[in-house]
């Protein structure tokens, strides 16, 4: 019996007014159906926005301590559900159970950080310049916030946006990605169990192309927090401009790892494999370009190929699996086509691309291309799969020039034992995240998480800016 999941709107589980549902396939098992989800339409979004707007009138008056209690209970339930939720994430996204558990753990760490941090956030007051006037900056919630998340970190990204929005007194309408609606619905059930008042958090499933517009263009929406592709981010930014709606956009990346000849090669290989192939390469901060200083290129590549060949690709639920399938048929086609085009463009495939994986799911082996020039698509476009583009360089200046030759600027890394080279890289790299002897995917909640250039716009997530994104600063003068 395949379950049918409903939307969570105004504190109730509701079928879509369209009367339609869509299926959710496990990418490790072609043709499977994990459940039926509501194929929502404009009326469902209107209703959710209406409920969130009504709920805001009361929610904005709650104290920070009250909101902390709700969020604290949500996090307690999230921790308790770690195994169940990790399994859901693996089933619908394909990543390994180990990776799904890491995603839940990361959401817990970040959620607990915001839970504590929000108390200090409200501590800003100041004496006025005039003797009889007291001034302070009053942080006020924006209102109703739309949260739109991608499928690659279906629960963590949603938490990183939603929890700061709720803690600062906003209400939320959340649209999960259509590949991963189950994790979104599961999160809604945790908010329900945590006793969150009706309408404060709403979850509506459906295709981004059909309901995404509605959730963005409605003037009642006061902020849009979106994580996804740069192409969709640009559309959202343009639509938001019509109402001057605030946006927080976390977008694509083409992250470079620079390897200097003096680098610790074992540590660098670990970084390349971890950041290149975790989540089957489908993460925004994955390493997708490796720039090798010529003297170590040959030995690095030999060892990288050996590491790729040792990786088991298969069902993420199995303990022996190092890398799961990619997220679905479209993603599979897009990556396979990008691999074919890279070969046509003249890059040499030295690992991957073979047929040694089962045909049951959307599996692609870790793939490595050498001889990649800066003008090739493989060097410039985000493939969003387990595909590494390798180029060689002579000087750090050349490497920085190549790394920065991109529309993106999300994450980056250098491996070196030379402090001067590290410093030069930190100052010269055009990216939101600069790592030295740390892989491109590493992050901590107290540090801002966001990209520059076409990798993002608006205030970054995490750190203080993660809360700041959801408040207005009112300047108060009291005589
Ligand atoms: P996507 O842009 O296709 O979809 C993201 C979300 O937007 C989904 O929920 C989708 O349904 C929705 N959507 C689609 N069209 C829409 C529209 N017109 N209006 C409103 N919403 C719409 O991205 P994806 O394929 O789900 O995720 C992969 C992308 O996300 C990659 O580019 C990756 O780099 C990026 N990403 C970035 C970060 C970051 O923090 N910078 C993190 C994770 C993923």
Short mmCIF file of C-alpha atoms and ligand atoms in Angstrom, two decimals:
data_model
loop_
_atom_site.label_atom_id
_atom_site.label_comp_id
_atom_site.label_asym_id
_atom_site.label_seq_id
_atom_site.Cartn_x
_atom_site.Cartn_y
_atom_site.Cartn_z
CA UNK A 1 0.00 0.00 0.00
CA UNK A 2 1.66 3.24 -1.13
CA UNK A 3 1.02 6.16 1.21
CA UNK A 4 -0.45 9.49 0.08
CA UNK A 5 1.08 12.51 1.84
CA UNK A 6 -0.79 15.78 2.25
CA UNK A 7 0.23 19.43 2.51
CA UNK A 8 0.51 21.01 5.95
CA UNK A 9 -1.40 24.29 5.87
CA UNK A 10 -2.83 26.29 8.77
CA UNK A 11 -1.99 23.46 11.18
CA UNK A 12 -3.94 20.87 9.16
CA UNK A 13 -3.06 18.13 6.69
CA UNK A 14 -4.83 18.97 3.45
CA UNK A 15 -5.16 17.52 -0.03
CA UNK A 16 -4.39 19.91 -2.87
CA UNK A 17 -7.30 21.72 -4.44
CA UNK A 18 -6.02 20.47 -7.83
CA UNK A 19 -6.97 16.91 -6.82
CA UNK A 20 -3.68 15.74 -8.34
CA UNK A 21 -0.66 13.97 -6.88
CA UNK A 22 2.80 13.04 -8.13
CA UNK A 23 5.05 10.04 -7.43
CA UNK A 24 8.43 10.05 -5.69
CA UNK A 25 11.01 7.61 -7.09
CA UNK A 26 13.95 6.10 -5.19
CA UNK A 27 16.91 6.85 -7.52
CA UNK A 28 18.59 3.58 -6.49
CA UNK A 29 15.59 1.67 -7.84
CA UNK A 30 14.17 2.81 -11.17
CA UNK A 31 10.37 2.66 -11.41
CA UNK A 32 9.83 2.49 -7.62
CA UNK A 33 7.31 4.75 -5.88
CA UNK A 34 8.00 5.96 -2.34
CA UNK A 35 4.66 7.73 -2.05
CA UNK A 36 2.12 10.05 -3.63
CA UNK A 37 2.56 13.76 -2.89
CA UNK A 38 0.23 16.68 -3.52
CA UNK A 39 0.71 18.30 -6.90
CA UNK A 40 -0.33 21.69 -5.57
CA UNK A 41 -1.54 24.67 -7.53
CA UNK A 42 -1.88 28.42 -7.11
CA UNK A 43 -4.92 28.11 -4.80
CA UNK A 44 -2.97 25.97 -2.35
CA UNK A 45 -0.19 28.54 -2.20
CA UNK A 46 -2.73 31.35 -1.74
CA UNK A 47 -4.27 29.49 1.16
CA UNK A 48 -0.90 28.80 2.80
CA UNK A 49 0.14 32.44 2.41
CA UNK A 50 -3.19 33.55 3.93
CA UNK A 51 -2.73 31.21 6.92
CA UNK A 52 0.86 32.33 7.47
CA UNK A 53 -0.21 35.97 7.32
CA UNK A 54 -2.92 35.47 9.93
CA UNK A 55 -0.57 33.47 12.17
CA UNK A 56 2.05 36.22 11.95
CA UNK A 57 -0.22 38.67 13.81
CA UNK A 58 0.07 36.55 16.96
CA UNK A 59 3.45 34.91 16.41
CA UNK A 60 5.25 38.26 16.08
CA UNK A 61 4.06 39.12 19.62
CA UNK A 62 5.54 35.99 21.20
CA UNK A 63 8.68 36.51 23.25
CA UNK A 64 12.05 35.24 22.08
CA UNK A 65 12.00 32.80 24.99
CA UNK A 66 8.67 31.35 23.84
CA UNK A 67 9.94 30.89 20.29
CA UNK A 68 13.08 29.28 21.64
CA UNK A 69 10.94 26.75 23.49
CA UNK A 70 9.16 25.68 20.32
CA UNK A 71 12.38 25.46 18.33
CA UNK A 72 14.10 23.62 21.16
CA UNK A 73 11.31 21.03 21.19
CA UNK A 74 11.53 20.73 17.38
CA UNK A 75 15.28 20.07 17.67
CA UNK A 76 14.69 17.48 20.39
CA UNK A 77 12.25 15.65 18.10
CA UNK A 78 14.66 15.99 15.18
CA UNK A 79 17.41 14.34 17.20
CA UNK A 80 15.04 11.59 18.29
CA UNK A 81 14.04 11.01 14.63
CA UNK A 82 17.63 10.96 13.31
CA UNK A 83 17.51 7.37 12.01
CA UNK A 84 14.00 7.52 10.57
CA UNK A 85 14.66 10.81 8.79
CA UNK A 86 18.10 9.74 7.52
CA UNK A 87 16.47 6.72 5.91
CA UNK A 88 13.88 8.93 4.22
CA UNK A 89 16.60 11.25 2.89
CA UNK A 90 18.57 8.28 1.51
CA UNK A 91 15.47 6.72 -0.05
CA UNK A 92 14.39 9.82 -1.91
CA UNK A 93 17.74 11.51 -2.59
CA UNK A 94 20.02 8.51 -3.04
CA UNK A 95 22.90 9.66 -0.81
CA UNK A 96 24.37 7.10 1.57
CA UNK A 97 22.91 6.64 5.04
CA UNK A 98 26.19 7.93 6.49
CA UNK A 99 25.76 11.13 4.47
CA UNK A 100 22.10 11.48 5.44
CA UNK A 101 22.99 11.12 9.13
CA UNK A 102 25.68 13.78 8.66
CA UNK A 103 23.04 16.05 7.11
CA UNK A 104 20.72 15.64 10.10
CA UNK A 105 23.64 16.17 12.51
CA UNK A 106 24.63 19.34 10.68
CA UNK A 107 21.04 20.65 10.94
CA UNK A 108 21.13 19.95 14.70
CA UNK A 109 24.44 21.76 15.18
CA UNK A 110 23.27 24.78 13.17
CA UNK A 111 19.81 24.79 14.78
CA UNK A 112 21.27 24.73 18.29
CA UNK A 113 23.67 27.50 17.32
CA UNK A 114 20.80 29.79 16.21
CA UNK A 115 18.75 28.81 19.26
CA UNK A 116 21.47 30.14 21.57
CA UNK A 117 22.61 32.99 19.36
CA UNK A 118 19.18 34.59 19.09
CA UNK A 119 19.33 35.73 22.76
CA UNK A 120 22.52 37.71 22.15
CA UNK A 121 21.13 39.00 18.85
CA UNK A 122 18.50 41.06 20.70
CA UNK A 123 21.01 42.57 23.11
CA UNK A 124 21.85 45.71 21.11
CA UNK A 125 20.86 49.01 22.71
CA UNK A 126 22.75 52.26 22.94
CA UNK A 127 22.80 55.54 24.81
CA UNK A 128 21.50 58.45 22.71
CA UNK A 129 23.72 61.35 21.65
CA UNK A 130 21.31 63.84 23.33
CA UNK A 131 21.01 63.79 27.15
CA UNK A 132 17.23 63.27 27.31
CA UNK A 133 16.80 60.93 24.35
CA UNK A 134 17.31 57.22 24.55
CA UNK A 135 17.95 55.38 21.32
CA UNK A 136 17.96 51.79 20.36
CA UNK A 137 17.76 49.60 17.32
CA UNK A 138 14.66 47.46 17.47
CA UNK A 139 14.80 44.28 15.40
CA UNK A 140 11.35 43.47 14.05
CA UNK A 141 10.25 40.43 12.09
CA UNK A 142 9.57 40.93 8.39
CA UNK A 143 6.33 38.96 8.21
CA UNK A 144 5.71 35.97 6.04
CA UNK A 145 8.79 34.35 4.51
CA UNK A 146 8.88 31.92 1.56
CA UNK A 147 11.45 29.18 1.91
CA UNK A 148 12.36 27.24 -1.26
CA UNK A 149 14.89 24.42 -0.94
CA UNK A 150 16.81 22.16 -3.33
CA UNK A 151 16.83 18.36 -3.30
CA UNK A 152 20.52 17.86 -2.51
CA UNK A 153 20.27 18.77 1.21
CA UNK A 154 16.51 18.51 1.57
CA UNK A 155 16.25 18.87 5.35
CA UNK A 156 19.38 20.78 6.36
CA UNK A 157 18.92 23.71 3.96
CA UNK A 158 15.30 24.03 5.01
CA UNK A 159 16.30 24.15 8.72
CA UNK A 160 19.09 26.65 8.11
CA UNK A 161 16.52 29.08 6.70
CA UNK A 162 13.36 28.23 8.63
CA UNK A 163 14.71 28.14 12.19
CA UNK A 164 16.29 31.64 12.09
CA UNK A 165 13.10 32.96 10.41
CA UNK A 166 10.89 31.49 13.16
CA UNK A 167 13.20 32.50 16.02
CA UNK A 168 13.08 36.12 14.86
CA UNK A 169 9.26 36.09 14.77
CA UNK A 170 8.42 35.40 11.12
CA UNK A 171 6.04 32.80 9.74
CA UNK A 172 6.98 30.46 6.90
CA UNK A 173 5.56 28.90 3.76
CA UNK A 174 7.95 26.16 2.69
CA UNK A 175 8.17 24.48 -0.71
CA UNK A 176 10.44 21.42 -0.81
CA UNK A 177 12.05 20.36 -4.08
CA UNK A 178 9.85 17.98 -6.06
CA UNK A 179 12.51 15.19 -5.92
CA UNK A 180 12.49 15.29 -2.11
CA UNK A 181 9.00 16.13 -0.83
CA UNK A 182 9.00 13.39 1.84
CA UNK A 183 11.74 14.99 3.97
CA UNK A 184 9.82 18.30 3.78
CA UNK A 185 6.58 16.69 4.90
CA UNK A 186 8.42 14.85 7.67
CA UNK A 187 9.83 18.17 8.94
CA UNK A 188 6.31 19.62 8.94
CA UNK A 189 5.16 16.71 11.10
CA UNK A 190 7.96 17.52 13.59
CA UNK A 191 6.77 21.13 13.81
CA UNK A 192 3.24 19.86 14.39
CA UNK A 193 4.46 17.54 17.17
CA UNK A 194 6.48 20.39 18.69
CA UNK A 195 3.14 22.20 19.15
CA UNK A 196 3.94 25.16 16.89
CA UNK A 197 0.79 27.31 16.59
CA UNK A 198 -1.31 26.75 13.45
CA UNK A 199 -0.13 28.61 10.35
CA UNK A 200 3.33 29.52 11.69
CA UNK A 201 4.93 26.85 9.48
CA UNK A 202 3.25 25.61 6.30
CA UNK A 203 4.53 23.08 3.79
CA UNK A 204 3.18 22.81 0.23
CA UNK A 205 4.55 20.29 -2.26
CA UNK A 206 4.53 20.57 -6.04
CA UNK A 207 6.56 21.47 -9.09
CA UNK A 208 8.74 24.57 -8.82
CA UNK A 209 7.82 25.52 -12.36
CA UNK A 210 4.10 25.63 -11.50
CA UNK A 211 3.89 26.92 -7.90
CA UNK A 212 7.32 28.53 -7.55
CA UNK A 213 6.11 31.70 -9.24
CA UNK A 214 3.13 32.06 -6.90
CA UNK A 215 5.19 31.75 -3.79
CA UNK A 216 7.61 34.42 -5.08
CA UNK A 217 5.41 37.05 -6.70
CA UNK A 218 2.72 37.46 -4.00
CA UNK A 219 3.13 40.92 -2.41
CA UNK A 220 2.18 39.49 1.00
CA UNK A 221 5.50 37.62 0.98
CA UNK A 222 8.08 39.83 2.72
CA UNK A 223 11.20 37.76 2.08
CA UNK A 224 12.24 34.84 -0.08
CA UNK A 225 14.98 32.55 1.09
CA UNK A 226 15.96 30.35 -1.84
CA UNK A 227 18.67 27.75 -2.37
CA UNK A 228 18.99 26.26 -5.82
CA UNK A 229 20.44 26.86 -9.25
CA UNK A 230 21.73 30.21 -10.45
CA UNK A 231 19.25 30.13 -13.36
CA UNK A 232 16.21 29.88 -11.07
CA UNK A 233 17.79 32.31 -8.57
CA UNK A 234 18.01 34.97 -11.28
CA UNK A 235 14.33 34.49 -12.15
CA UNK A 236 13.37 34.82 -8.50
CA UNK A 237 15.48 37.96 -8.07
CA UNK A 238 13.77 39.54 -11.08
CA UNK A 239 10.28 38.63 -9.81
CA UNK A 240 11.06 39.80 -6.28
CA UNK A 241 12.13 43.17 -7.67
CA UNK A 242 8.53 43.88 -8.68
CA UNK A 243 7.55 44.20 -4.98
CA UNK A 244 11.05 44.98 -3.64
CA UNK A 245 10.77 41.73 -1.68
CA UNK A 246 13.92 40.90 0.26
CA UNK A 247 15.86 37.91 -1.07
CA UNK A 248 18.46 35.58 0.32
CA UNK A 249 19.78 33.53 -2.60
CA UNK A 250 22.25 30.64 -2.21
CA UNK A 251 23.09 29.44 -5.70
CA UNK A 252 25.43 27.30 -7.78
CA UNK A 253 29.20 26.94 -7.69
CA UNK A 254 32.19 25.68 -9.66
CA UNK A 255 34.56 25.35 -6.75
CA UNK A 256 38.30 25.10 -7.31
CA UNK A 257 40.83 23.17 -5.23
CA UNK A 258 44.36 24.49 -5.82
CA UNK A 259 47.10 21.96 -5.06
CA UNK A 260 50.60 23.40 -4.64
CA UNK A 261 53.67 21.18 -5.12
CA UNK A 262 54.48 21.46 -1.38
CA UNK A 263 51.05 20.15 -0.30
CA UNK A 264 50.56 17.10 1.92
CA UNK A 265 49.35 14.77 -0.86
CA UNK A 266 47.55 12.28 1.39
CA UNK A 267 45.48 15.04 2.97
CA UNK A 268 44.85 16.62 -0.43
CA UNK A 269 43.63 13.34 -1.91
CA UNK A 270 41.25 12.89 1.02
CA UNK A 271 39.95 16.41 0.38
CA UNK A 272 39.51 15.80 -3.36
CA UNK A 273 37.61 12.55 -2.83
CA UNK A 274 35.48 13.84 0.06
CA UNK A 275 34.53 17.14 -1.52
CA UNK A 276 34.40 15.77 -5.07
CA UNK A 277 32.29 12.66 -4.55
CA UNK A 278 30.25 12.99 -1.33
CA UNK A 279 26.54 13.15 -2.19
CA UNK A 280 27.62 11.92 -5.65
CA UNK A 281 29.17 15.34 -6.26
CA UNK A 282 25.76 16.98 -5.90
CA UNK A 283 26.51 19.69 -3.41
CA UNK A 284 26.97 23.36 -3.96
CA UNK A 285 30.38 23.48 -2.23
CA UNK A 286 31.72 20.30 -3.85
CA UNK A 287 35.14 20.42 -5.48
CA UNK A 288 34.52 20.29 -9.22
CA UNK A 289 37.79 21.79 -10.52
CA UNK A 290 41.24 20.70 -9.34
CA UNK A 291 44.20 22.88 -10.30
CA UNK A 292 47.47 20.96 -9.90
CA UNK A 293 50.93 22.49 -9.81
CA UNK A 294 52.82 20.64 -12.52
CA UNK A 295 55.57 18.86 -10.51
CA UNK A 296 53.06 16.80 -8.48
CA UNK A 297 50.38 16.35 -11.16
CA UNK A 298 51.42 12.87 -12.33
CA UNK A 299 51.68 11.24 -8.92
CA UNK A 300 48.52 12.98 -7.66
CA UNK A 301 46.50 11.75 -10.64
CA UNK A 302 47.74 8.15 -10.37
CA UNK A 303 46.64 8.05 -6.76
CA UNK A 304 43.35 9.82 -7.46
CA UNK A 305 42.43 7.27 -10.13
CA UNK A 306 43.27 4.42 -7.73
CA UNK A 307 41.02 5.98 -5.08
CA UNK A 308 38.16 6.34 -7.61
CA UNK A 309 38.46 2.70 -8.64
CA UNK A 310 38.21 1.57 -5.03
CA UNK A 311 34.87 3.33 -4.49
CA UNK A 312 31.73 1.18 -4.32
CA UNK A 313 28.84 2.85 -6.09
CA UNK A 314 25.42 1.48 -5.20
CA UNK A 315 22.32 1.68 -3.04
CA UNK A 316 22.89 4.24 -0.29
CA UNK A 317 21.11 2.00 2.26
CA UNK A 318 23.91 -0.60 2.06
CA UNK A 319 26.85 -0.29 4.47
CA UNK A 320 29.41 -1.13 1.78
CA UNK A 321 28.35 1.78 -0.46
CA UNK A 322 30.72 4.75 -0.68
CA UNK A 323 28.66 6.70 -3.19
CA UNK A 324 24.95 6.48 -4.00
CA UNK A 325 23.12 7.18 -7.26
CA UNK A 326 22.52 10.68 -8.59
CA UNK A 327 19.15 12.14 -7.69
CA UNK A 328 16.98 11.12 -10.64
CA UNK A 329 16.60 10.50 -14.37
CA UNK A 330 16.98 14.12 -15.47
CA UNK A 331 20.08 14.59 -13.33
CA UNK A 332 21.48 11.31 -14.74
CA UNK A 333 20.87 12.39 -18.35
CA UNK A 334 22.35 15.85 -17.75
CA UNK A 335 25.54 14.43 -16.22
CA UNK A 336 25.98 11.73 -18.88
CA UNK A 337 25.51 14.35 -21.61
CA UNK A 338 28.05 16.66 -19.95
CA UNK A 339 30.55 13.75 -19.84
CA UNK A 340 30.01 13.07 -23.56
CA UNK A 341 30.45 16.74 -24.45
CA UNK A 342 33.68 16.94 -22.39
CA UNK A 343 35.07 14.04 -24.45
CA UNK A 344 34.02 15.74 -27.68
CA UNK A 345 35.71 18.94 -26.49
CA UNK A 346 38.98 17.01 -26.16
CA UNK A 347 39.31 16.41 -22.39
CA UNK A 348 40.72 12.96 -21.44
CA UNK A 349 38.64 10.76 -19.15
CA UNK A 350 41.04 8.88 -16.85
CA UNK A 351 38.47 7.46 -14.41
CA UNK A 352 34.77 6.63 -14.43
CA UNK A 353 32.30 6.66 -17.28
CA UNK A 354 32.20 2.85 -17.52
CA UNK A 355 29.27 0.49 -17.15
CA UNK A 356 30.34 -1.37 -14.02
CA UNK A 357 27.31 -0.25 -12.04
CA UNK A 358 23.87 -1.82 -11.90
CA UNK A 359 21.24 -0.60 -14.36
CA UNK A 360 18.63 -0.65 -11.56
CA UNK A 361 19.30 2.92 -10.50
CA UNK A 362 20.78 6.20 -11.71
CA UNK A 363 24.41 5.34 -10.96
CA UNK A 364 27.46 7.17 -12.29
CA UNK A 365 30.99 6.21 -11.26
CA UNK A 366 33.44 8.83 -9.91
CA UNK A 367 34.71 10.44 -13.09
CA UNK A 368 37.94 12.38 -13.67
CA UNK A 369 38.96 14.40 -16.72
CA UNK A 370 42.45 15.75 -17.38
CA UNK A 371 43.61 18.23 -19.99
CA UNK A 372 40.70 20.53 -19.20
CA UNK A 373 41.17 24.02 -20.63
CA UNK A 374 39.60 27.14 -19.13
CA UNK A 375 37.41 27.63 -22.21
CA UNK A 376 35.80 24.17 -21.98
CA UNK A 377 32.26 23.74 -20.69
CA UNK A 378 33.54 21.22 -18.14
CA UNK A 379 35.68 23.94 -16.59
CA UNK A 380 32.98 26.63 -16.67
CA UNK A 381 29.58 25.02 -16.06
CA UNK A 382 28.30 23.44 -12.86
CA UNK A 383 27.79 19.75 -13.78
CA UNK A 384 26.44 18.88 -10.31
CA UNK A 385 27.59 15.29 -10.34
CA UNK A 386 30.65 13.13 -9.52
CA UNK A 387 32.83 14.66 -12.22
CA UNK A 388 36.21 16.32 -11.57
CA UNK A 389 37.87 18.63 -14.10
CA UNK A 390 41.67 18.71 -13.75
CA UNK A 391 43.98 21.44 -15.10
CA UNK A 392 47.66 22.05 -14.46
CA UNK A 393 49.47 25.31 -13.69
CA UNK A 394 52.97 26.67 -13.09
CA UNK A 395 52.60 29.56 -10.62
CA UNK A 396 50.06 30.46 -7.96
CA UNK A 397 49.21 33.57 -9.98
CA UNK A 398 48.21 31.31 -12.89
CA UNK A 399 46.14 29.12 -10.57
CA UNK A 400 44.30 32.09 -9.05
CA UNK A 401 43.61 33.52 -12.50
CA UNK A 402 42.12 30.18 -13.61
CA UNK A 403 40.15 29.69 -10.37
CA UNK A 404 38.64 33.18 -10.67
CA UNK A 405 37.82 32.73 -14.36
CA UNK A 406 34.24 31.79 -13.51
CA UNK A 407 30.83 33.39 -13.11
CA UNK A 408 30.63 31.57 -9.76
CA UNK A 409 32.27 32.38 -6.43
CA UNK A 410 30.96 30.04 -3.75
CA UNK A 411 33.69 27.93 -2.16
CA UNK A 412 37.39 27.26 -2.77
CA UNK A 413 40.44 25.63 -1.19
CA UNK A 414 44.21 25.57 -1.39
CA UNK A 415 46.50 22.80 -0.12
CA UNK A 416 49.99 24.06 0.64
CA UNK A 417 52.56 24.19 3.42
CA UNK A 418 53.65 27.72 2.48
CA UNK A 419 52.01 30.38 4.63
CA UNK A 420 52.78 33.13 2.10
CA UNK A 421 51.04 31.19 -0.66
CA UNK A 422 48.07 30.61 1.65
CA UNK A 423 47.85 34.32 2.42
CA UNK A 424 48.08 35.27 -1.24
CA UNK A 425 45.30 32.82 -2.07
CA UNK A 426 43.03 34.10 0.75
CA UNK A 427 43.39 37.67 -0.51
CA UNK A 428 43.13 36.79 -4.21
CA UNK A 429 40.38 34.19 -4.44
CA UNK A 430 36.94 35.45 -5.50
CA UNK A 431 34.75 33.24 -3.33
CA UNK A 432 32.53 33.42 -0.26
CA UNK A 433 34.46 30.59 1.43
CA UNK A 434 38.27 30.31 1.44
CA UNK A 435 39.78 27.12 2.91
CA UNK A 436 43.47 26.44 3.55
CA UNK A 437 44.26 22.74 4.00
CA UNK A 438 40.53 22.20 4.59
CA UNK A 439 38.21 20.80 1.88
CA UNK A 440 35.75 23.03 -0.01
CA UNK A 441 32.63 21.57 1.67
CA UNK A 442 33.62 22.31 5.27
CA UNK A 443 31.59 24.89 7.20
CA UNK A 444 30.77 25.97 10.76
CA UNK A 445 27.53 27.61 11.93
CA UNK A 446 29.24 30.66 13.42
CA UNK A 447 30.71 31.54 10.01
CA UNK A 448 28.71 33.19 7.19
CA UNK A 449 27.71 30.76 4.46
CA UNK A 450 27.14 32.35 1.06
CA UNK A 451 28.71 33.02 -2.31
CA UNK A 452 29.85 36.03 -4.32
CA UNK A 453 29.41 36.79 -8.05
CA UNK A 454 26.61 34.56 -9.43
CA UNK A 455 26.76 32.13 -6.51
CA UNK A 456 24.54 34.18 -4.27
CA UNK A 457 22.90 37.44 -3.31
CA UNK A 458 21.53 38.88 -0.09
CA UNK A 459 22.78 38.16 3.40
CA UNK A 460 24.57 34.82 3.85
CA UNK A 461 23.11 32.02 5.93
CA UNK A 462 24.48 31.02 9.35
CA UNK A 463 26.45 33.36 11.66
CA UNK A 464 24.70 36.56 12.75
CA UNK A 465 23.67 37.32 9.18
CA UNK A 466 21.51 34.17 9.22
CA UNK A 467 19.21 35.95 11.71
CA UNK A 468 19.73 39.44 10.31
CA UNK A 469 18.27 38.25 6.99
CA UNK A 470 14.83 38.00 8.62
CA UNK A 471 14.54 41.29 10.54
CA UNK A 472 13.99 44.96 9.88
CA UNK A 473 16.09 47.34 11.92
CA UNK A 474 13.88 50.06 13.33
CA UNK A 475 15.73 53.11 14.70
CA UNK A 476 13.93 54.22 17.88
CA UNK A 477 14.35 57.64 19.53
CA UNK A 478 12.56 58.00 22.88
CA UNK A 479 12.30 61.24 24.84
P1 LIG B 1 16.65 24.25 -8.80
O1 LIG B 1 17.01 25.69 -8.96
O2 LIG B 1 16.25 23.50 -10.00
O3 LIG B 1 15.47 24.10 -7.75
C1 LIG B 1 15.56 24.62 -6.43
C2 LIG B 1 14.16 24.81 -5.89
O4 LIG B 1 13.50 25.83 -6.64
C3 LIG B 1 13.26 23.57 -5.98
O5 LIG B 1 12.45 23.52 -4.83
C4 LIG B 1 12.44 23.86 -7.21
O6 LIG B 1 11.20 23.19 -7.21
C5 LIG B 1 12.24 25.36 -7.08
N1 LIG B 1 11.92 26.07 -8.32
C6 LIG B 1 12.14 25.68 -9.61
N2 LIG B 1 11.72 26.62 -10.47
C7 LIG B 1 11.23 27.64 -9.71
C8 LIG B 1 10.67 28.93 -10.00
N3 LIG B 1 10.51 29.35 -11.25
N4 LIG B 1 10.31 29.71 -8.96
C9 LIG B 1 10.49 29.33 -7.69
N5 LIG B 1 11.00 28.12 -7.34
C10 LIG B 1 11.37 27.30 -8.35
O7 LIG B 1 17.90 23.59 -8.05
P2 LIG B 1 18.06 22.05 -7.64
O8 LIG B 1 18.31 21.28 -8.90
O9 LIG B 1 16.97 21.64 -6.72
O10 LIG B 1 19.41 22.12 -6.77
C11 LIG B 1 20.67 22.14 -7.31
C12 LIG B 1 21.23 23.55 -7.36
O11 LIG B 1 21.19 24.13 -6.07
C13 LIG B 1 22.69 23.57 -7.76
O12 LIG B 1 22.91 24.64 -8.65
C14 LIG B 1 23.41 23.81 -6.44
O13 LIG B 1 24.69 24.39 -6.56
C15 LIG B 1 22.45 24.70 -5.75
N6 LIG B 1 22.67 24.69 -4.30
C16 LIG B 1 23.24 25.79 -3.71
C17 LIG B 1 23.50 25.80 -2.35
C18 LIG B 1 24.11 27.00 -1.68
O14 LIG B 1 24.03 27.10 -0.47
N7 LIG B 1 24.73 27.91 -2.42
C19 LIG B 1 23.18 24.67 -1.58
C20 LIG B 1 22.60 23.56 -2.20
C21 LIG B 1 22.35 23.59 -3.57
#
